[in-house]
């Protein structure tokens, strides 16, 4: 059984606090799944600076944004200007990224997937990447800002509650209910191009004027 893979959001942490969280859980490699590994609000997590800080603490850094980022460069992954996770997950590039992660766990690396969001459920690292890793039989643990761990199974219970998906249904299987919870959250968080966002805003305004 491969080593567990962890996830973490850099949020607004200081570099010192972020390193403490990684060391608390024995992380030896950070895999950055941000499509754009830079932050105007939190420049301490810009790629070059972060890589140097991690290296100083004997933690490896690898950029996985091309393979596992939420903002795909592949136009076939978009529908009406919005990324569709199902399409992205079936690209050769994405599958190659997962293969590299699995290979890393077999090399005695203790890996944390890093993105920006504090809450795991608000990030594609959970709704897209961890989902597909779990389907491959890997154990996933989410590191919260307070240092506590949450299993992926526990996160999925919260995901269903957040999206008002019942635990049981007369006509739907547990797998179908889980897929529905994932889909509803994807609709909330998936990346949309500027044109798609503008169109959605315009449509909402039209509906509002028609019903107002």
PDB file of C-alpha atoms in Angstrom:
ATOM      1  CA  UNK A   1       0.000   0.000   0.000  1.00  0.00           C
ATOM      2  CA  UNK A   2       1.588   3.354  -1.023  1.00  0.00           C
ATOM      3  CA  UNK A   3       2.259   6.072   1.533  1.00  0.00           C
ATOM      4  CA  UNK A   4      -0.608   8.497   2.125  1.00  0.00           C
ATOM      5  CA  UNK A   5      -0.680  11.706   0.123  1.00  0.00           C
ATOM      6  CA  UNK A   6      -1.483  14.910   1.996  1.00  0.00           C
ATOM      7  CA  UNK A   7      -2.973  18.185   0.813  1.00  0.00           C
ATOM      8  CA  UNK A   8      -2.456  21.672   2.190  1.00  0.00           C
ATOM      9  CA  UNK A   9      -3.421  25.258   1.377  1.00  0.00           C
ATOM     10  CA  UNK A  10      -0.848  27.973   1.911  1.00  0.00           C
ATOM     11  CA  UNK A  11      -3.646  30.436   2.716  1.00  0.00           C
ATOM     12  CA  UNK A  12      -2.276  33.569   4.430  1.00  0.00           C
ATOM     13  CA  UNK A  13       0.256  31.700   6.554  1.00  0.00           C
ATOM     14  CA  UNK A  14       3.687  33.066   7.196  1.00  0.00           C
ATOM     15  CA  UNK A  15       6.466  30.979   5.746  1.00  0.00           C
ATOM     16  CA  UNK A  16       7.417  29.929   9.262  1.00  0.00           C
ATOM     17  CA  UNK A  17       3.923  28.687  10.059  1.00  0.00           C
ATOM     18  CA  UNK A  18       3.690  26.864   6.743  1.00  0.00           C
ATOM     19  CA  UNK A  19       6.980  25.080   7.370  1.00  0.00           C
ATOM     20  CA  UNK A  20       5.802  24.163  10.860  1.00  0.00           C
ATOM     21  CA  UNK A  21       2.682  22.535   9.418  1.00  0.00           C
ATOM     22  CA  UNK A  22       4.732  20.534   6.939  1.00  0.00           C
ATOM     23  CA  UNK A  23       7.222  19.400   9.582  1.00  0.00           C
ATOM     24  CA  UNK A  24       4.404  18.511  11.978  1.00  0.00           C
ATOM     25  CA  UNK A  25       3.264  15.884   9.490  1.00  0.00           C
ATOM     26  CA  UNK A  26       6.675  14.789   8.269  1.00  0.00           C
ATOM     27  CA  UNK A  27       6.253  16.148   4.745  1.00  0.00           C
ATOM     28  CA  UNK A  28       9.381  15.713   2.627  1.00  0.00           C
ATOM     29  CA  UNK A  29       8.081  16.962  -0.732  1.00  0.00           C
ATOM     30  CA  UNK A  30       5.640  19.710  -1.723  1.00  0.00           C
ATOM     31  CA  UNK A  31       3.921  19.335  -5.080  1.00  0.00           C
ATOM     32  CA  UNK A  32       2.531  22.691  -6.169  1.00  0.00           C
ATOM     33  CA  UNK A  33      -0.739  22.191  -8.092  1.00  0.00           C
ATOM     34  CA  UNK A  34      -1.414  25.890  -8.678  1.00  0.00           C
ATOM     35  CA  UNK A  35      -1.742  26.665 -12.376  1.00  0.00           C
ATOM     36  CA  UNK A  36       0.030  29.951 -11.724  1.00  0.00           C
ATOM     37  CA  UNK A  37       2.521  29.537  -8.857  1.00  0.00           C
ATOM     38  CA  UNK A  38       2.449  33.142  -7.752  1.00  0.00           C
ATOM     39  CA  UNK A  39       0.375  35.181  -5.317  1.00  0.00           C
ATOM     40  CA  UNK A  40      -0.031  38.941  -5.256  1.00  0.00           C
ATOM     41  CA  UNK A  41      -1.704  38.779  -1.861  1.00  0.00           C
ATOM     42  CA  UNK A  42       0.797  36.335  -0.376  1.00  0.00           C
ATOM     43  CA  UNK A  43       4.087  36.827  -2.250  1.00  0.00           C
ATOM     44  CA  UNK A  44       5.907  34.697   0.310  1.00  0.00           C
ATOM     45  CA  UNK A  45       4.480  31.761  -1.644  1.00  0.00           C
ATOM     46  CA  UNK A  46       5.713  32.785  -5.067  1.00  0.00           C
ATOM     47  CA  UNK A  47       7.409  29.828  -6.693  1.00  0.00           C
ATOM     48  CA  UNK A  48      11.066  30.900  -6.556  1.00  0.00           C
ATOM     49  CA  UNK A  49      10.929  32.172  -2.993  1.00  0.00           C
ATOM     50  CA  UNK A  50       8.959  29.162  -1.759  1.00  0.00           C
ATOM     51  CA  UNK A  51      11.339  26.715  -3.417  1.00  0.00           C
ATOM     52  CA  UNK A  52      14.304  28.335  -1.672  1.00  0.00           C
ATOM     53  CA  UNK A  53      12.628  28.295   1.739  1.00  0.00           C
ATOM     54  CA  UNK A  54      11.598  24.650   1.403  1.00  0.00           C
ATOM     55  CA  UNK A  55      15.065  23.655   0.260  1.00  0.00           C
ATOM     56  CA  UNK A  56      16.554  25.322   3.348  1.00  0.00           C
ATOM     57  CA  UNK A  57      14.427  22.965   5.440  1.00  0.00           C
ATOM     58  CA  UNK A  58      15.291  19.864   3.388  1.00  0.00           C
ATOM     59  CA  UNK A  59      11.842  19.724   1.776  1.00  0.00           C
ATOM     60  CA  UNK A  60      11.743  19.136  -1.960  1.00  0.00           C
ATOM     61  CA  UNK A  61       9.616  21.304  -4.263  1.00  0.00           C
ATOM     62  CA  UNK A  62       8.042  20.186  -7.524  1.00  0.00           C
ATOM     63  CA  UNK A  63       5.755  22.189  -9.773  1.00  0.00           C
ATOM     64  CA  UNK A  64       2.730  20.195 -10.993  1.00  0.00           C
ATOM     65  CA  UNK A  65       0.618  23.090 -12.226  1.00  0.00           C
ATOM     66  CA  UNK A  66       0.867  22.073 -15.875  1.00  0.00           C
ATOM     67  CA  UNK A  67      -0.349  18.558 -15.182  1.00  0.00           C
ATOM     68  CA  UNK A  68      -2.702  19.017 -12.237  1.00  0.00           C
ATOM     69  CA  UNK A  69      -3.614  22.700 -12.227  1.00  0.00           C
ATOM     70  CA  UNK A  70      -7.253  23.818 -12.352  1.00  0.00           C
ATOM     71  CA  UNK A  71      -6.769  26.224 -15.285  1.00  0.00           C
ATOM     72  CA  UNK A  72      -6.143  23.874 -18.170  1.00  0.00           C
ATOM     73  CA  UNK A  73      -4.502  25.101 -21.375  1.00  0.00           C
ATOM     74  CA  UNK A  74      -6.429  22.416 -23.275  1.00  0.00           C
ATOM     75  CA  UNK A  75      -9.526  23.957 -24.921  1.00  0.00           C
ATOM     76  CA  UNK A  76     -11.233  20.552 -24.983  1.00  0.00           C
ATOM     77  CA  UNK A  77     -11.497  20.748 -21.174  1.00  0.00           C
ATOM     78  CA  UNK A  78     -13.868  23.734 -21.361  1.00  0.00           C
ATOM     79  CA  UNK A  79     -17.610  23.952 -21.926  1.00  0.00           C
ATOM     80  CA  UNK A  80     -19.002  27.450 -22.413  1.00  0.00           C
ATOM     81  CA  UNK A  81     -15.790  28.896 -21.017  1.00  0.00           C
ATOM     82  CA  UNK A  82     -15.745  26.812 -17.832  1.00  0.00           C
ATOM     83  CA  UNK A  83     -13.378  23.978 -16.966  1.00  0.00           C
ATOM     84  CA  UNK A  84     -15.023  20.584 -16.690  1.00  0.00           C
ATOM     85  CA  UNK A  85     -13.152  18.385 -14.263  1.00  0.00           C
ATOM     86  CA  UNK A  86     -14.289  15.143 -15.859  1.00  0.00           C
ATOM     87  CA  UNK A  87     -12.733  16.150 -19.164  1.00  0.00           C
ATOM     88  CA  UNK A  88      -9.564  17.435 -17.536  1.00  0.00           C
ATOM     89  CA  UNK A  89      -9.152  14.252 -15.495  1.00  0.00           C
ATOM     90  CA  UNK A  90      -9.137  12.144 -18.660  1.00  0.00           C
ATOM     91  CA  UNK A  91      -6.377  14.047 -20.444  1.00  0.00           C
ATOM     92  CA  UNK A  92      -3.038  12.310 -20.888  1.00  0.00           C
ATOM     93  CA  UNK A  93      -1.276  15.211 -19.156  1.00  0.00           C
ATOM     94  CA  UNK A  94      -3.404  14.905 -16.015  1.00  0.00           C
ATOM     95  CA  UNK A  95      -3.040  11.130 -15.863  1.00  0.00           C
ATOM     96  CA  UNK A  96       0.721  11.524 -16.239  1.00  0.00           C
ATOM     97  CA  UNK A  97       0.701  13.886 -13.256  1.00  0.00           C
ATOM     98  CA  UNK A  98      -1.111  11.311 -11.148  1.00  0.00           C
ATOM     99  CA  UNK A  99       1.357   8.637 -12.248  1.00  0.00           C
ATOM    100  CA  UNK A 100       4.262  10.831 -11.112  1.00  0.00           C
ATOM    101  CA  UNK A 101       2.650  11.333  -7.700  1.00  0.00           C
ATOM    102  CA  UNK A 102       2.075   7.613  -7.222  1.00  0.00           C
ATOM    103  CA  UNK A 103       5.669   6.966  -8.253  1.00  0.00           C
ATOM    104  CA  UNK A 104       6.812   9.514  -5.676  1.00  0.00           C
ATOM    105  CA  UNK A 105       5.037   7.697  -2.866  1.00  0.00           C
ATOM    106  CA  UNK A 106       6.931   4.547  -3.807  1.00  0.00           C
ATOM    107  CA  UNK A 107      10.219   6.416  -3.420  1.00  0.00           C
ATOM    108  CA  UNK A 108       9.602   7.008   0.288  1.00  0.00           C
ATOM    109  CA  UNK A 109       8.545  10.604  -0.285  1.00  0.00           C
ATOM    110  CA  UNK A 110       5.904  11.999   2.024  1.00  0.00           C
ATOM    111  CA  UNK A 111       4.051  14.267  -0.374  1.00  0.00           C
ATOM    112  CA  UNK A 112       1.757  17.219   0.211  1.00  0.00           C
ATOM    113  CA  UNK A 113      -0.219  18.686  -2.667  1.00  0.00           C
ATOM    114  CA  UNK A 114      -0.217  22.445  -2.203  1.00  0.00           C
ATOM    115  CA  UNK A 115      -2.640  25.034  -3.508  1.00  0.00           C
ATOM    116  CA  UNK A 116      -3.806  28.396  -2.179  1.00  0.00           C
ATOM    117  CA  UNK A 117      -7.187  27.845  -0.532  1.00  0.00           C
ATOM    118  CA  UNK A 118      -7.368  27.345   3.226  1.00  0.00           C
ATOM    119  CA  UNK A 119     -10.456  25.110   3.097  1.00  0.00           C
ATOM    120  CA  UNK A 120      -9.871  21.799   1.261  1.00  0.00           C
ATOM    121  CA  UNK A 121     -13.420  21.672  -0.085  1.00  0.00           C
ATOM    122  CA  UNK A 122     -12.997  25.051  -1.766  1.00  0.00           C
ATOM    123  CA  UNK A 123     -10.046  23.840  -3.823  1.00  0.00           C
ATOM    124  CA  UNK A 124      -9.523  21.646  -6.868  1.00  0.00           C
ATOM    125  CA  UNK A 125      -6.791  19.817  -4.960  1.00  0.00           C
ATOM    126  CA  UNK A 126      -9.655  18.015  -3.220  1.00  0.00           C
ATOM    127  CA  UNK A 127     -12.542  18.098  -5.698  1.00  0.00           C
ATOM    128  CA  UNK A 128     -10.421  17.165  -8.719  1.00  0.00           C
ATOM    129  CA  UNK A 129      -6.992  15.774  -7.814  1.00  0.00           C
ATOM    130  CA  UNK A 130      -7.626  13.979  -4.511  1.00  0.00           C
ATOM    131  CA  UNK A 131     -10.778  12.452  -5.948  1.00  0.00           C
ATOM    132  CA  UNK A 132      -8.820  10.767  -8.729  1.00  0.00           C
ATOM    133  CA  UNK A 133      -6.047   9.663  -6.394  1.00  0.00           C
ATOM    134  CA  UNK A 134      -8.613   8.119  -4.066  1.00  0.00           C
ATOM    135  CA  UNK A 135     -10.074   6.255  -7.039  1.00  0.00           C
ATOM    136  CA  UNK A 136      -6.624   4.715  -7.489  1.00  0.00           C
ATOM    137  CA  UNK A 137      -6.776   3.433  -3.934  1.00  0.00           C
ATOM    138  CA  UNK A 138      -4.486   5.970  -2.289  1.00  0.00           C
ATOM    139  CA  UNK A 139      -5.101   7.270   1.206  1.00  0.00           C
ATOM    140  CA  UNK A 140      -5.597  11.054   1.262  1.00  0.00           C
ATOM    141  CA  UNK A 141      -5.204  13.258   4.330  1.00  0.00           C
ATOM    142  CA  UNK A 142      -6.013  16.980   4.317  1.00  0.00           C
ATOM    143  CA  UNK A 143      -3.921  19.258   6.541  1.00  0.00           C
ATOM    144  CA  UNK A 144      -6.014  22.073   8.001  1.00  0.00           C
ATOM    145  CA  UNK A 145      -4.728  25.494   9.023  1.00  0.00           C
ATOM    146  CA  UNK A 146      -4.736  24.522  12.703  1.00  0.00           C
ATOM    147  CA  UNK A 147      -2.570  21.492  12.000  1.00  0.00           C
ATOM    148  CA  UNK A 148      -5.334  18.923  12.338  1.00  0.00           C
ATOM    149  CA  UNK A 149      -5.793  16.159   9.791  1.00  0.00           C
ATOM    150  CA  UNK A 150      -8.998  15.216   8.019  1.00  0.00           C
ATOM    151  CA  UNK A 151      -9.317  12.034   6.012  1.00  0.00           C
ATOM    152  CA  UNK A 152     -10.685  12.323   2.504  1.00  0.00           C
ATOM    153  CA  UNK A 153     -13.639  10.199   3.602  1.00  0.00           C
ATOM    154  CA  UNK A 154     -14.355  12.708   6.356  1.00  0.00           C
ATOM    155  CA  UNK A 155     -14.081  15.580   3.906  1.00  0.00           C
ATOM    156  CA  UNK A 156     -16.614  13.873   1.648  1.00  0.00           C
ATOM    157  CA  UNK A 157     -19.130  13.719   4.499  1.00  0.00           C
ATOM    158  CA  UNK A 158     -18.792  17.498   4.830  1.00  0.00           C
ATOM    159  CA  UNK A 159     -18.975  17.870   1.055  1.00  0.00           C
ATOM    160  CA  UNK A 160     -22.342  16.111   0.944  1.00  0.00           C
ATOM    161  CA  UNK A 161     -23.673  18.203   3.818  1.00  0.00           C
ATOM    162  CA  UNK A 162     -22.418  21.428   2.260  1.00  0.00           C
ATOM    163  CA  UNK A 163     -24.181  20.654  -1.004  1.00  0.00           C
ATOM    164  CA  UNK A 164     -27.355  19.290   0.606  1.00  0.00           C
ATOM    165  CA  UNK A 165     -26.887  15.795  -0.799  1.00  0.00           C
ATOM    166  CA  UNK A 166     -28.614  13.137   1.367  1.00  0.00           C
ATOM    167  CA  UNK A 167     -26.762  10.155   2.797  1.00  0.00           C
ATOM    168  CA  UNK A 168     -29.256   7.749   1.234  1.00  0.00           C
ATOM    169  CA  UNK A 169     -31.710   7.943  -1.631  1.00  0.00           C
ATOM    170  CA  UNK A 170     -34.452   5.622  -2.824  1.00  0.00           C
ATOM    171  CA  UNK A 171     -33.286   5.630  -6.427  1.00  0.00           C
ATOM    172  CA  UNK A 172     -29.616   6.680  -6.315  1.00  0.00           C
ATOM    173  CA  UNK A 173     -26.660   4.583  -5.208  1.00  0.00           C
ATOM    174  CA  UNK A 174     -24.053   5.912  -2.739  1.00  0.00           C
ATOM    175  CA  UNK A 175     -21.661   6.310  -5.676  1.00  0.00           C
ATOM    176  CA  UNK A 176     -24.201   8.390  -7.586  1.00  0.00           C
ATOM    177  CA  UNK A 177     -24.872  10.557  -4.537  1.00  0.00           C
ATOM    178  CA  UNK A 178     -21.151  11.147  -4.102  1.00  0.00           C
ATOM    179  CA  UNK A 179     -20.796  12.068  -7.764  1.00  0.00           C
ATOM    180  CA  UNK A 180     -23.629  14.555  -7.346  1.00  0.00           C
ATOM    181  CA  UNK A 181     -21.902  16.176  -4.373  1.00  0.00           C
ATOM    182  CA  UNK A 182     -18.672  16.477  -6.340  1.00  0.00           C
ATOM    183  CA  UNK A 183     -20.539  17.945  -9.318  1.00  0.00           C
ATOM    184  CA  UNK A 184     -22.333  20.583  -7.266  1.00  0.00           C
ATOM    185  CA  UNK A 185     -19.085  21.698  -5.669  1.00  0.00           C
ATOM    186  CA  UNK A 186     -17.339  21.759  -9.037  1.00  0.00           C
ATOM    187  CA  UNK A 187     -20.005  24.136 -10.330  1.00  0.00           C
ATOM    188  CA  UNK A 188     -19.155  26.456  -7.456  1.00  0.00           C
ATOM    189  CA  UNK A 189     -15.378  26.451  -7.682  1.00  0.00           C
ATOM    190  CA  UNK A 190     -14.255  25.441 -11.192  1.00  0.00           C
ATOM    191  CA  UNK A 191     -12.259  28.013 -13.121  1.00  0.00           C
ATOM    192  CA  UNK A 192     -14.173  30.045 -15.700  1.00  0.00           C
ATOM    193  CA  UNK A 193     -12.710  32.385 -18.271  1.00  0.00           C
ATOM    194  CA  UNK A 194     -13.434  36.107 -18.036  1.00  0.00           C
ATOM    195  CA  UNK A 195     -15.896  35.870 -20.941  1.00  0.00           C
ATOM    196  CA  UNK A 196     -17.801  33.033 -19.266  1.00  0.00           C
ATOM    197  CA  UNK A 197     -17.991  34.957 -15.984  1.00  0.00           C
ATOM    198  CA  UNK A 198     -19.272  38.053 -17.782  1.00  0.00           C
ATOM    199  CA  UNK A 199     -21.912  35.999 -19.593  1.00  0.00           C
ATOM    200  CA  UNK A 200     -23.075  34.428 -16.317  1.00  0.00           C
ATOM    201  CA  UNK A 201     -23.327  37.870 -14.691  1.00  0.00           C
ATOM    202  CA  UNK A 202     -25.316  39.191 -17.636  1.00  0.00           C
ATOM    203  CA  UNK A 203     -27.663  36.212 -17.539  1.00  0.00           C
ATOM    204  CA  UNK A 204     -28.264  36.696 -13.819  1.00  0.00           C
ATOM    205  CA  UNK A 205     -29.001  40.380 -14.362  1.00  0.00           C
ATOM    206  CA  UNK A 206     -31.470  39.534 -17.118  1.00  0.00           C
ATOM    207  CA  UNK A 207     -33.285  37.052 -14.916  1.00  0.00           C
ATOM    208  CA  UNK A 208     -33.349  39.558 -12.058  1.00  0.00           C
ATOM    209  CA  UNK A 209     -34.876  42.306 -14.200  1.00  0.00           C
ATOM    210  CA  UNK A 210     -37.455  39.934 -15.600  1.00  0.00           C
ATOM    211  CA  UNK A 211     -38.593  38.767 -12.163  1.00  0.00           C
ATOM    212  CA  UNK A 212     -38.150  42.042 -10.298  1.00  0.00           C
TER     213      UNK A 212
END
